[in-house]
């Protein structure tokens, strides 16, 4: 039988990664750039220009705490930030379904504008396409973005280098070393559950709102404090996927303490009803940071002073090579966390 | 009745432009950049970085002379070239319909890779999303791109400045002055008719192939010769739309000579069958150039020596203010060309 694209190919996680590696990286690898395609990191870097693209197919378009417009801005801005970039300009590609109400488009654009102002970034170029009425669910968007090197990145790396060597001038997935501490900037799972609760066919009622927000201030605060070796926003595939990408690219293991991972009660109970793992759900306003142990507490304190990082926690640390994420459970045992095949909730971003 | 998005909102031309001006530029204008969003030119320029996005919803995915992969590369590369940029890197956003055969995706990616090699550009970052089976017609793509200032642009502008002043350091739609000559680099209408002929329900049989090609060599040749004040690839809305954008932004009129416009017989007869105007059909491998009169013949000779510009013609010239495109007809009369409301063939790019 012929192989076909499935929803999992767009859900982040192992299946998406296999598709990207086998079909895309194999054709387009470009190792002459500092952070090339094949790094499969949050963004690429070409001559100190950070460059990133994201398409957004979330539905419904509006959900508690956000909408596709805000998502489009936050997603791309945060990816540029995570690698050590400072977002400068966005492009906006709109692919709309014939018959979409103009009033809905206006609401999306208003929200996008608001998020751009928050993130201090401009939409400078765009494109609109329309497809026939059908299965698109109103609209999908693409936001690509460019950024410069973050002003605070070098001082952050100076702090790291006063304790140990570092492979890259950028905050790459491959930068972790045993002993580094893992910090998550706040509650996880909110975004996916908020989108899910807006899909009425699931009968899920919750007061959970998407965490969707641009992380400029949080990232700049952490870098000013110094000691960060890697950062990642745990989007599709959630915290588990982020930790596995770090393990594989840094060739290390990671141990996390279940009791330290901030998860709201509403998210926990929704996940129980749906039978899914909150650690595999995409977030849109959180960062996971790997920090040298000497600076972990001070970075944590700094994050907690920001609005976006008020609920930050040190959740674990990097172990020597094992390629696995191990979880210390609440009852004192240890188990290997599964690597997600894909986000358990489809089309949340 | 509530206003809704129609196919015309994605077809280039006056209706698309009104949507972009009223809904997007009104929110996101950014006049602190050298070529801002509100210029609505082929690309934007931020601190000498050229930045462009294009989404592609052509169907069928494969047609005589090209496919969506090649289109994705050529479209973005050519837009970067047209404004005076030199393409450096592309992003690739894939939005696929569930059930798409992997073998089709591979064919698209192979074609894209081939076009990247031709255009000497790299795909450095990407994203994949999957939507449920429905009306997407297999896949849509987004290719954004960044570029530097073209090496030959300054020497081109020096030639212009030895004859007259110029408003911008870039090849903008607003650069035209009365007396400038209009050159088209080859046969127009091929792309749209090729796509149309691949849609079997129209029963259109022709041997026309898409003109889809990256124009690096053609553009570099023209700029090395010198004297070019503006360039544009006549995509959605075709040559007519290009000329009207120039008229409106440069506040001039343009007169073109019908007998000089290169159109293949097969395109003419297909257009007669379909009842559409070949001047309004999108092209994907052509450039329209505005050149100072002193250099028009030498730029024409240079273009004709390239493979991509072998059939170039001087088709007209810029008049003083009128905001209209006038056509000298084959039988010696003069008529005003209609400004296209949108490309007459939907989803050709």
JSON list of C-alpha atoms in Angstrom, two decimals, chain B residues 122-266:
[
{"chain": "B", "resi": 122, "resn": "UNK", "atom": "CA", "xyz": [19.10, 27.20, 0.07]},
{"chain": "B", "resi": 123, "resn": "UNK", "atom": "CA", "xyz": [16.09, 26.06, 2.07]},
{"chain": "B", "resi": 124, "resn": "UNK", "atom": "CA", "xyz": [17.29, 26.68, 5.63]},
{"chain": "B", "resi": 125, "resn": "UNK", "atom": "CA", "xyz": [14.19, 26.33, 7.80]},
{"chain": "B", "resi": 126, "resn": "UNK", "atom": "CA", "xyz": [10.77, 24.79, 7.49]},
{"chain": "B", "resi": 127, "resn": "UNK", "atom": "CA", "xyz": [7.55, 23.65, 9.05]},
{"chain": "B", "resi": 128, "resn": "UNK", "atom": "CA", "xyz": [4.97, 20.98, 8.26]},
{"chain": "B", "resi": 129, "resn": "UNK", "atom": "CA", "xyz": [1.30, 21.01, 9.12]},
{"chain": "B", "resi": 130, "resn": "UNK", "atom": "CA", "xyz": [-1.40, 18.53, 8.15]},
{"chain": "B", "resi": 131, "resn": "UNK", "atom": "CA", "xyz": [-5.12, 19.29, 7.80]},
{"chain": "B", "resi": 132, "resn": "UNK", "atom": "CA", "xyz": [-7.98, 16.83, 7.49]},
{"chain": "B", "resi": 133, "resn": "UNK", "atom": "CA", "xyz": [-8.96, 15.48, 4.09]},
{"chain": "B", "resi": 134, "resn": "UNK", "atom": "CA", "xyz": [-11.21, 18.02, 2.42]},
{"chain": "B", "resi": 135, "resn": "UNK", "atom": "CA", "xyz": [-10.93, 20.94, 0.07]},
{"chain": "B", "resi": 136, "resn": "UNK", "atom": "CA", "xyz": [-7.24, 21.71, 0.16]},
{"chain": "B", "resi": 137, "resn": "UNK", "atom": "CA", "xyz": [-6.49, 19.86, -3.11]},
{"chain": "B", "resi": 138, "resn": "UNK", "atom": "CA", "xyz": [-3.49, 17.89, -1.74]},
{"chain": "B", "resi": 139, "resn": "UNK", "atom": "CA", "xyz": [-1.20, 20.67, -0.49]},
{"chain": "B", "resi": 140, "resn": "UNK", "atom": "CA", "xyz": [-0.40, 24.34, -0.30]},
{"chain": "B", "resi": 141, "resn": "UNK", "atom": "CA", "xyz": [3.04, 25.74, 0.38]},
{"chain": "B", "resi": 142, "resn": "UNK", "atom": "CA", "xyz": [4.60, 28.88, 1.74]},
{"chain": "B", "resi": 143, "resn": "UNK", "atom": "CA", "xyz": [8.08, 29.97, 0.79]},
{"chain": "B", "resi": 144, "resn": "UNK", "atom": "CA", "xyz": [9.48, 33.03, 2.46]},
{"chain": "B", "resi": 145, "resn": "UNK", "atom": "CA", "xyz": [12.89, 34.27, 1.57]},
{"chain": "B", "resi": 146, "resn": "UNK", "atom": "CA", "xyz": [15.66, 36.62, 2.54]},
{"chain": "B", "resi": 147, "resn": "UNK", "atom": "CA", "xyz": [18.23, 38.26, 0.35]},
{"chain": "B", "resi": 148, "resn": "UNK", "atom": "CA", "xyz": [21.01, 40.79, 0.33]},
{"chain": "B", "resi": 149, "resn": "UNK", "atom": "CA", "xyz": [21.38, 43.81, -1.89]},
{"chain": "B", "resi": 150, "resn": "UNK", "atom": "CA", "xyz": [22.30, 42.71, -5.41]},
{"chain": "B", "resi": 151, "resn": "UNK", "atom": "CA", "xyz": [26.01, 43.20, -6.17]},
{"chain": "B", "resi": 152, "resn": "UNK", "atom": "CA", "xyz": [25.16, 44.85, -9.48]},
{"chain": "B", "resi": 153, "resn": "UNK", "atom": "CA", "xyz": [22.50, 47.20, -8.18]},
{"chain": "B", "resi": 154, "resn": "UNK", "atom": "CA", "xyz": [24.74, 50.15, -7.36]},
{"chain": "B", "resi": 155, "resn": "UNK", "atom": "CA", "xyz": [26.49, 50.11, -10.72]},
{"chain": "B", "resi": 156, "resn": "UNK", "atom": "CA", "xyz": [23.07, 49.95, -12.40]},
{"chain": "B", "resi": 157, "resn": "UNK", "atom": "CA", "xyz": [21.91, 52.98, -10.42]},
{"chain": "B", "resi": 158, "resn": "UNK", "atom": "CA", "xyz": [25.11, 54.88, -11.25]},
{"chain": "B", "resi": 159, "resn": "UNK", "atom": "CA", "xyz": [24.21, 54.54, -14.91]},
{"chain": "B", "resi": 160, "resn": "UNK", "atom": "CA", "xyz": [20.69, 55.86, -14.22]},
{"chain": "B", "resi": 161, "resn": "UNK", "atom": "CA", "xyz": [22.05, 58.76, -12.19]},
{"chain": "B", "resi": 162, "resn": "UNK", "atom": "CA", "xyz": [24.38, 59.83, -14.97]},
{"chain": "B", "resi": 163, "resn": "UNK", "atom": "CA", "xyz": [21.17, 60.75, -16.86]},
{"chain": "B", "resi": 164, "resn": "UNK", "atom": "CA", "xyz": [18.58, 61.66, -14.23]},
{"chain": "B", "resi": 165, "resn": "UNK", "atom": "CA", "xyz": [17.67, 61.56, -10.55]},
{"chain": "B", "resi": 166, "resn": "UNK", "atom": "CA", "xyz": [16.12, 58.53, -8.85]},
{"chain": "B", "resi": 167, "resn": "UNK", "atom": "CA", "xyz": [13.94, 58.45, -5.75]},
{"chain": "B", "resi": 168, "resn": "UNK", "atom": "CA", "xyz": [15.04, 55.15, -4.22]},
{"chain": "B", "resi": 169, "resn": "UNK", "atom": "CA", "xyz": [18.14, 52.97, -3.82]},
{"chain": "B", "resi": 170, "resn": "UNK", "atom": "CA", "xyz": [15.88, 50.02, -4.69]},
{"chain": "B", "resi": 171, "resn": "UNK", "atom": "CA", "xyz": [13.97, 49.09, -7.85]},
{"chain": "B", "resi": 172, "resn": "UNK", "atom": "CA", "xyz": [10.58, 50.27, -6.69]},
{"chain": "B", "resi": 173, "resn": "UNK", "atom": "CA", "xyz": [7.25, 50.53, -8.47]},
{"chain": "B", "resi": 174, "resn": "UNK", "atom": "CA", "xyz": [7.35, 54.26, -7.74]},
{"chain": "B", "resi": 175, "resn": "UNK", "atom": "CA", "xyz": [10.60, 54.92, -9.66]},
{"chain": "B", "resi": 176, "resn": "UNK", "atom": "CA", "xyz": [9.21, 55.49, -13.16]},
{"chain": "B", "resi": 177, "resn": "UNK", "atom": "CA", "xyz": [9.43, 58.83, -14.95]},
{"chain": "B", "resi": 178, "resn": "UNK", "atom": "CA", "xyz": [7.95, 59.91, -18.30]},
{"chain": "B", "resi": 179, "resn": "UNK", "atom": "CA", "xyz": [10.16, 58.77, -21.14]},
{"chain": "B", "resi": 180, "resn": "UNK", "atom": "CA", "xyz": [11.26, 55.50, -19.53]},
{"chain": "B", "resi": 181, "resn": "UNK", "atom": "CA", "xyz": [10.90, 52.52, -21.84]},
{"chain": "B", "resi": 182, "resn": "UNK", "atom": "CA", "xyz": [9.00, 49.37, -20.88]},
{"chain": "B", "resi": 183, "resn": "UNK", "atom": "CA", "xyz": [10.60, 46.03, -21.73]},
{"chain": "B", "resi": 184, "resn": "UNK", "atom": "CA", "xyz": [9.04, 42.61, -21.28]},
{"chain": "B", "resi": 185, "resn": "UNK", "atom": "CA", "xyz": [11.49, 39.72, -21.15]},
{"chain": "B", "resi": 186, "resn": "UNK", "atom": "CA", "xyz": [9.52, 37.23, -23.28]},
{"chain": "B", "resi": 187, "resn": "UNK", "atom": "CA", "xyz": [6.20, 35.59, -24.15]},
{"chain": "B", "resi": 188, "resn": "UNK", "atom": "CA", "xyz": [3.40, 36.28, -21.71]},
{"chain": "B", "resi": 189, "resn": "UNK", "atom": "CA", "xyz": [0.45, 34.16, -20.62]},
{"chain": "B", "resi": 190, "resn": "UNK", "atom": "CA", "xyz": [2.19, 30.77, -20.90]},
{"chain": "B", "resi": 191, "resn": "UNK", "atom": "CA", "xyz": [2.01, 29.87, -17.22]},
{"chain": "B", "resi": 192, "resn": "UNK", "atom": "CA", "xyz": [-1.70, 30.40, -16.71]},
{"chain": "B", "resi": 193, "resn": "UNK", "atom": "CA", "xyz": [-2.63, 28.57, -19.91]},
{"chain": "B", "resi": 194, "resn": "UNK", "atom": "CA", "xyz": [-0.34, 25.65, -19.04]},
{"chain": "B", "resi": 195, "resn": "UNK", "atom": "CA", "xyz": [-2.03, 25.27, -15.63]},
{"chain": "B", "resi": 196, "resn": "UNK", "atom": "CA", "xyz": [-5.45, 25.62, -17.21]},
{"chain": "B", "resi": 197, "resn": "UNK", "atom": "CA", "xyz": [-4.68, 22.96, -19.80]},
{"chain": "B", "resi": 198, "resn": "UNK", "atom": "CA", "xyz": [-3.81, 20.55, -16.97]},
{"chain": "B", "resi": 199, "resn": "UNK", "atom": "CA", "xyz": [-7.31, 20.94, -15.53]},
{"chain": "B", "resi": 200, "resn": "UNK", "atom": "CA", "xyz": [-9.07, 18.36, -17.59]},
{"chain": "B", "resi": 201, "resn": "UNK", "atom": "CA", "xyz": [-12.57, 19.64, -16.97]},
{"chain": "B", "resi": 202, "resn": "UNK", "atom": "CA", "xyz": [-11.86, 22.57, -19.26]},
{"chain": "B", "resi": 203, "resn": "UNK", "atom": "CA", "xyz": [-11.12, 20.35, -22.24]},
{"chain": "B", "resi": 204, "resn": "UNK", "atom": "CA", "xyz": [-8.36, 22.74, -23.25]},
{"chain": "B", "resi": 205, "resn": "UNK", "atom": "CA", "xyz": [-5.60, 21.02, -25.13]},
{"chain": "B", "resi": 206, "resn": "UNK", "atom": "CA", "xyz": [-2.47, 22.97, -25.90]},
{"chain": "B", "resi": 207, "resn": "UNK", "atom": "CA", "xyz": [1.24, 22.43, -26.06]},
{"chain": "B", "resi": 208, "resn": "UNK", "atom": "CA", "xyz": [1.93, 25.52, -23.95]},
{"chain": "B", "resi": 209, "resn": "UNK", "atom": "CA", "xyz": [4.30, 24.97, -21.05]},
{"chain": "B", "resi": 210, "resn": "UNK", "atom": "CA", "xyz": [4.68, 27.13, -17.96]},
{"chain": "B", "resi": 211, "resn": "UNK", "atom": "CA", "xyz": [7.48, 29.70, -18.22]},
{"chain": "B", "resi": 212, "resn": "UNK", "atom": "CA", "xyz": [8.38, 29.12, -14.58]},
{"chain": "B", "resi": 213, "resn": "UNK", "atom": "CA", "xyz": [12.10, 29.81, -14.04]},
{"chain": "B", "resi": 214, "resn": "UNK", "atom": "CA", "xyz": [14.37, 31.66, -11.64]},
{"chain": "B", "resi": 215, "resn": "UNK", "atom": "CA", "xyz": [15.50, 34.93, -13.17]},
{"chain": "B", "resi": 216, "resn": "UNK", "atom": "CA", "xyz": [18.86, 35.43, -11.43]},
{"chain": "B", "resi": 217, "resn": "UNK", "atom": "CA", "xyz": [20.89, 35.40, -14.62]},
{"chain": "B", "resi": 218, "resn": "UNK", "atom": "CA", "xyz": [18.52, 37.63, -16.57]},
{"chain": "B", "resi": 219, "resn": "UNK", "atom": "CA", "xyz": [18.33, 40.20, -13.77]},
{"chain": "B", "resi": 220, "resn": "UNK", "atom": "CA", "xyz": [22.06, 40.24, -13.14]},
{"chain": "B", "resi": 221, "resn": "UNK", "atom": "CA", "xyz": [22.70, 40.72, -16.86]},
{"chain": "B", "resi": 222, "resn": "UNK", "atom": "CA", "xyz": [20.33, 43.69, -17.04]},
{"chain": "B", "resi": 223, "resn": "UNK", "atom": "CA", "xyz": [21.75, 45.33, -13.92]},
{"chain": "B", "resi": 224, "resn": "UNK", "atom": "CA", "xyz": [25.31, 44.87, -15.14]},
{"chain": "B", "resi": 225, "resn": "UNK", "atom": "CA", "xyz": [24.34, 46.65, -18.34]},
{"chain": "B", "resi": 226, "resn": "UNK", "atom": "CA", "xyz": [22.72, 49.42, -16.29]},
{"chain": "B", "resi": 227, "resn": "UNK", "atom": "CA", "xyz": [19.84, 51.87, -16.62]},
{"chain": "B", "resi": 228, "resn": "UNK", "atom": "CA", "xyz": [17.03, 49.86, -15.02]},
{"chain": "B", "resi": 229, "resn": "UNK", "atom": "CA", "xyz": [14.79, 51.92, -12.71]},
{"chain": "B", "resi": 230, "resn": "UNK", "atom": "CA", "xyz": [12.12, 49.30, -11.85]},
{"chain": "B", "resi": 231, "resn": "UNK", "atom": "CA", "xyz": [11.49, 45.61, -12.36]},
{"chain": "B", "resi": 232, "resn": "UNK", "atom": "CA", "xyz": [8.48, 43.47, -11.68]},
{"chain": "B", "resi": 233, "resn": "UNK", "atom": "CA", "xyz": [7.47, 39.90, -12.37]},
{"chain": "B", "resi": 234, "resn": "UNK", "atom": "CA", "xyz": [3.99, 39.96, -13.89]},
{"chain": "B", "resi": 235, "resn": "UNK", "atom": "CA", "xyz": [2.39, 37.24, -11.76]},
{"chain": "B", "resi": 236, "resn": "UNK", "atom": "CA", "xyz": [-1.29, 37.32, -10.70]},
{"chain": "B", "resi": 237, "resn": "UNK", "atom": "CA", "xyz": [-3.17, 39.82, -12.86]},
{"chain": "B", "resi": 238, "resn": "UNK", "atom": "CA", "xyz": [-0.46, 39.59, -15.50]},
{"chain": "B", "resi": 239, "resn": "UNK", "atom": "CA", "xyz": [1.17, 42.34, -17.50]},
{"chain": "B", "resi": 240, "resn": "UNK", "atom": "CA", "xyz": [-1.87, 44.62, -17.14]},
{"chain": "B", "resi": 241, "resn": "UNK", "atom": "CA", "xyz": [-1.71, 44.52, -13.38]},
{"chain": "B", "resi": 242, "resn": "UNK", "atom": "CA", "xyz": [2.03, 45.21, -13.37]},
{"chain": "B", "resi": 243, "resn": "UNK", "atom": "CA", "xyz": [1.62, 48.24, -15.60]},
{"chain": "B", "resi": 244, "resn": "UNK", "atom": "CA", "xyz": [-1.23, 49.58, -13.46]},
{"chain": "B", "resi": 245, "resn": "UNK", "atom": "CA", "xyz": [0.77, 49.17, -10.26]},
{"chain": "B", "resi": 246, "resn": "UNK", "atom": "CA", "xyz": [3.54, 51.19, -11.84]},
{"chain": "B", "resi": 247, "resn": "UNK", "atom": "CA", "xyz": [1.16, 53.88, -13.11]},
{"chain": "B", "resi": 248, "resn": "UNK", "atom": "CA", "xyz": [-0.48, 54.32, -9.74]},
{"chain": "B", "resi": 249, "resn": "UNK", "atom": "CA", "xyz": [2.67, 54.26, -7.61]},
{"chain": "B", "resi": 250, "resn": "UNK", "atom": "CA", "xyz": [4.77, 56.38, -9.96]},
{"chain": "B", "resi": 251, "resn": "UNK", "atom": "CA", "xyz": [1.83, 58.66, -10.82]},
{"chain": "B", "resi": 252, "resn": "UNK", "atom": "CA", "xyz": [2.42, 58.33, -14.54]},
{"chain": "B", "resi": 253, "resn": "UNK", "atom": "CA", "xyz": [0.69, 56.87, -17.54]},
{"chain": "B", "resi": 254, "resn": "UNK", "atom": "CA", "xyz": [1.99, 54.09, -19.76]},
{"chain": "B", "resi": 255, "resn": "UNK", "atom": "CA", "xyz": [1.42, 53.47, -23.45]},
{"chain": "B", "resi": 256, "resn": "UNK", "atom": "CA", "xyz": [2.08, 50.02, -24.86]},
{"chain": "B", "resi": 257, "resn": "UNK", "atom": "CA", "xyz": [2.05, 48.85, -28.46]},
{"chain": "B", "resi": 258, "resn": "UNK", "atom": "CA", "xyz": [-0.14, 45.75, -28.84]},
{"chain": "B", "resi": 259, "resn": "UNK", "atom": "CA", "xyz": [1.85, 44.48, -31.80]},
{"chain": "B", "resi": 260, "resn": "UNK", "atom": "CA", "xyz": [5.05, 44.44, -29.75]},
{"chain": "B", "resi": 261, "resn": "UNK", "atom": "CA", "xyz": [3.78, 42.34, -26.84]},
{"chain": "B", "resi": 262, "resn": "UNK", "atom": "CA", "xyz": [5.12, 38.81, -27.28]},
{"chain": "B", "resi": 263, "resn": "UNK", "atom": "CA", "xyz": [2.26, 36.29, -27.03]},
{"chain": "B", "resi": 264, "resn": "UNK", "atom": "CA", "xyz": [2.37, 32.81, -28.50]},
{"chain": "B", "resi": 265, "resn": "UNK", "atom": "CA", "xyz": [-0.32, 31.82, -30.99]},
{"chain": "B", "resi": 266, "resn": "UNK", "atom": "CA", "xyz": [-1.34, 28.92, -28.73]}
]
